[in-house]
Amino acid sequence: MGSLSIWHWLIVLLVVVMIFGTKKLRNMGSDLGGAVKGFKDGMKDGASADAPTATGPNAQVTGNATADKSTIDVEARQKS
């Protein structure tokens, strides 16, 4: 009993269309597509929100001419 042939899949498709109808299948397809699109948009928004910004408290100051004069550039070193 190997894999199903194309005729088996066509019969299954015909039975599904007869049970649910084309309108309901179309609605389910559009709902599924909308959910996938929403998920992808959410993943893009989450990835951009997780990206570090240069204005955060852990921002590194390196040769910025507009930096505040009271900023001190220091390197942390381990005790030996």
PDB file of C-alpha atoms in Angstrom:
ATOM      1  CA  MET A   1       0.000   0.000   0.000  1.00  0.00           C
ATOM      2  CA  GLY A   2       2.338   2.788  -1.098  1.00  0.00           C
ATOM      3  CA  SER A   3       1.446   6.415  -1.494  1.00  0.00           C
ATOM      4  CA  LEU A   4      -1.878   7.542  -2.855  1.00  0.00           C
ATOM      5  CA  SER A   5      -2.182   8.230  -6.579  1.00  0.00           C
ATOM      6  CA  ILE A   6      -3.594  11.374  -8.153  1.00  0.00           C
ATOM      7  CA  TRP A   7      -6.988   9.691  -8.561  1.00  0.00           C
ATOM      8  CA  HIS A   8      -7.235   9.042  -4.827  1.00  0.00           C
ATOM      9  CA  TRP A   9      -6.476  12.708  -4.087  1.00  0.00           C
ATOM     10  CA  LEU A  10      -9.066  13.879  -6.636  1.00  0.00           C
ATOM     11  CA  ILE A  11     -11.732  11.682  -5.029  1.00  0.00           C
ATOM     12  CA  VAL A  12     -10.823  13.019  -1.569  1.00  0.00           C
ATOM     13  CA  LEU A  13     -11.007  16.595  -2.902  1.00  0.00           C
ATOM     14  CA  LEU A  14     -14.412  15.922  -4.472  1.00  0.00           C
ATOM     15  CA  VAL A  15     -15.768  14.500  -1.206  1.00  0.00           C
ATOM     16  CA  VAL A  16     -14.452  17.489   0.780  1.00  0.00           C
ATOM     17  CA  VAL A  17     -16.041  19.935  -1.676  1.00  0.00           C
ATOM     18  CA  MET A  18     -19.334  18.056  -1.502  1.00  0.00           C
ATOM     19  CA  ILE A  19     -19.311  18.084   2.319  1.00  0.00           C
ATOM     20  CA  PHE A  20     -18.225  21.674   2.966  1.00  0.00           C
ATOM     21  CA  GLY A  21     -19.115  23.476  -0.256  1.00  0.00           C
ATOM     22  CA  THR A  22     -16.924  25.860  -2.214  1.00  0.00           C
ATOM     23  CA  LYS A  23     -18.023  29.005  -0.361  1.00  0.00           C
ATOM     24  CA  LYS A  24     -17.108  27.649   3.059  1.00  0.00           C
ATOM     25  CA  LEU A  25     -13.765  26.340   1.741  1.00  0.00           C
ATOM     26  CA  ARG A  26     -13.017  29.752   0.208  1.00  0.00           C
ATOM     27  CA  ASN A  27     -13.789  31.469   3.524  1.00  0.00           C
ATOM     28  CA  MET A  28     -11.576  29.052   5.435  1.00  0.00           C
ATOM     29  CA  GLY A  29      -8.767  29.639   2.925  1.00  0.00           C
ATOM     30  CA  SER A  30      -8.974  33.411   3.232  1.00  0.00           C
ATOM     31  CA  ASP A  31      -9.099  33.171   7.042  1.00  0.00           C
ATOM     32  CA  LEU A  32      -6.031  30.950   7.057  1.00  0.00           C
ATOM     33  CA  GLY A  33      -4.203  33.309   4.685  1.00  0.00           C
ATOM     34  CA  GLY A  34      -5.067  36.297   6.878  1.00  0.00           C
ATOM     35  CA  ALA A  35      -3.803  34.477   9.962  1.00  0.00           C
ATOM     36  CA  VAL A  36      -0.499  33.618   8.257  1.00  0.00           C
ATOM     37  CA  LYS A  37      -0.083  37.216   7.065  1.00  0.00           C
ATOM     38  CA  GLY A  38      -0.807  38.535  10.558  1.00  0.00           C
ATOM     39  CA  PHE A  39       1.729  36.122  12.034  1.00  0.00           C
ATOM     40  CA  LYS A  40       4.416  37.235   9.568  1.00  0.00           C
ATOM     41  CA  ASP A  41       3.701  40.917  10.285  1.00  0.00           C
ATOM     42  CA  GLY A  42       3.899  40.213  14.015  1.00  0.00           C
ATOM     43  CA  MET A  43       7.240  38.490  13.590  1.00  0.00           C
ATOM     44  CA  LYS A  44       8.611  41.466  11.621  1.00  0.00           C
ATOM     45  CA  ASP A  45       7.379  43.919  14.271  1.00  0.00           C
ATOM     46  CA  GLY A  46       8.840  41.791  17.054  1.00  0.00           C
ATOM     47  CA  ALA A  47      12.200  41.557  15.314  1.00  0.00           C
ATOM     48  CA  SER A  48      12.406  45.323  14.803  1.00  0.00           C
ATOM     49  CA  ALA A  49      11.341  45.978  18.407  1.00  0.00           C
ATOM     50  CA  ASP A  50      14.096  43.690  19.717  1.00  0.00           C
ATOM     51  CA  ALA A  51      16.818  45.494  17.731  1.00  0.00           C
ATOM     52  CA  PRO A  52      19.070  47.620  19.931  1.00  0.00           C
ATOM     53  CA  THR A  53      18.820  51.363  19.525  1.00  0.00           C
ATOM     54  CA  ALA A  54      21.554  53.967  19.858  1.00  0.00           C
ATOM     55  CA  THR A  55      19.561  55.959  22.421  1.00  0.00           C
ATOM     56  CA  GLY A  56      19.248  53.233  25.059  1.00  0.00           C
ATOM     57  CA  PRO A  57      21.061  53.261  28.395  1.00  0.00           C
ATOM     58  CA  ASN A  58      23.661  50.803  27.073  1.00  0.00           C
ATOM     59  CA  ALA A  59      24.501  52.875  23.997  1.00  0.00           C
ATOM     60  CA  GLN A  60      28.173  53.092  23.121  1.00  0.00           C
ATOM     61  CA  VAL A  61      29.705  56.496  22.437  1.00  0.00           C
ATOM     62  CA  THR A  62      32.448  56.337  19.805  1.00  0.00           C
ATOM     63  CA  GLY A  63      33.761  59.480  18.164  1.00  0.00           C
ATOM     64  CA  ASN A  64      30.387  61.183  18.006  1.00  0.00           C
ATOM     65  CA  ALA A  65      30.864  64.931  17.468  1.00  0.00           C
ATOM     66  CA  THR A  66      27.417  65.671  18.882  1.00  0.00           C
ATOM     67  CA  ALA A  67      28.099  63.794  22.141  1.00  0.00           C
ATOM     68  CA  ASP A  68      27.641  65.650  25.384  1.00  0.00           C
ATOM     69  CA  LYS A  69      30.932  67.057  26.778  1.00  0.00           C
ATOM     70  CA  SER A  70      30.195  65.535  30.197  1.00  0.00           C
ATOM     71  CA  THR A  71      30.245  62.006  28.735  1.00  0.00           C
ATOM     72  CA  ILE A  72      33.295  59.972  29.711  1.00  0.00           C
ATOM     73  CA  ASP A  73      34.435  57.091  27.493  1.00  0.00           C
ATOM     74  CA  VAL A  74      35.729  54.291  29.715  1.00  0.00           C
ATOM     75  CA  GLU A  75      36.796  50.694  29.156  1.00  0.00           C
ATOM     76  CA  ALA A  76      36.052  48.065  31.786  1.00  0.00           C
ATOM     77  CA  ARG A  77      39.002  45.843  32.635  1.00  0.00           C
ATOM     78  CA  GLN A  78      39.167  42.723  34.718  1.00  0.00           C
ATOM     79  CA  LYS A  79      41.344  42.526  37.814  1.00  0.00           C
ATOM     80  CA  SER A  80      44.298  40.200  37.431  1.00  0.00           C
TER      81      SER A  80
END
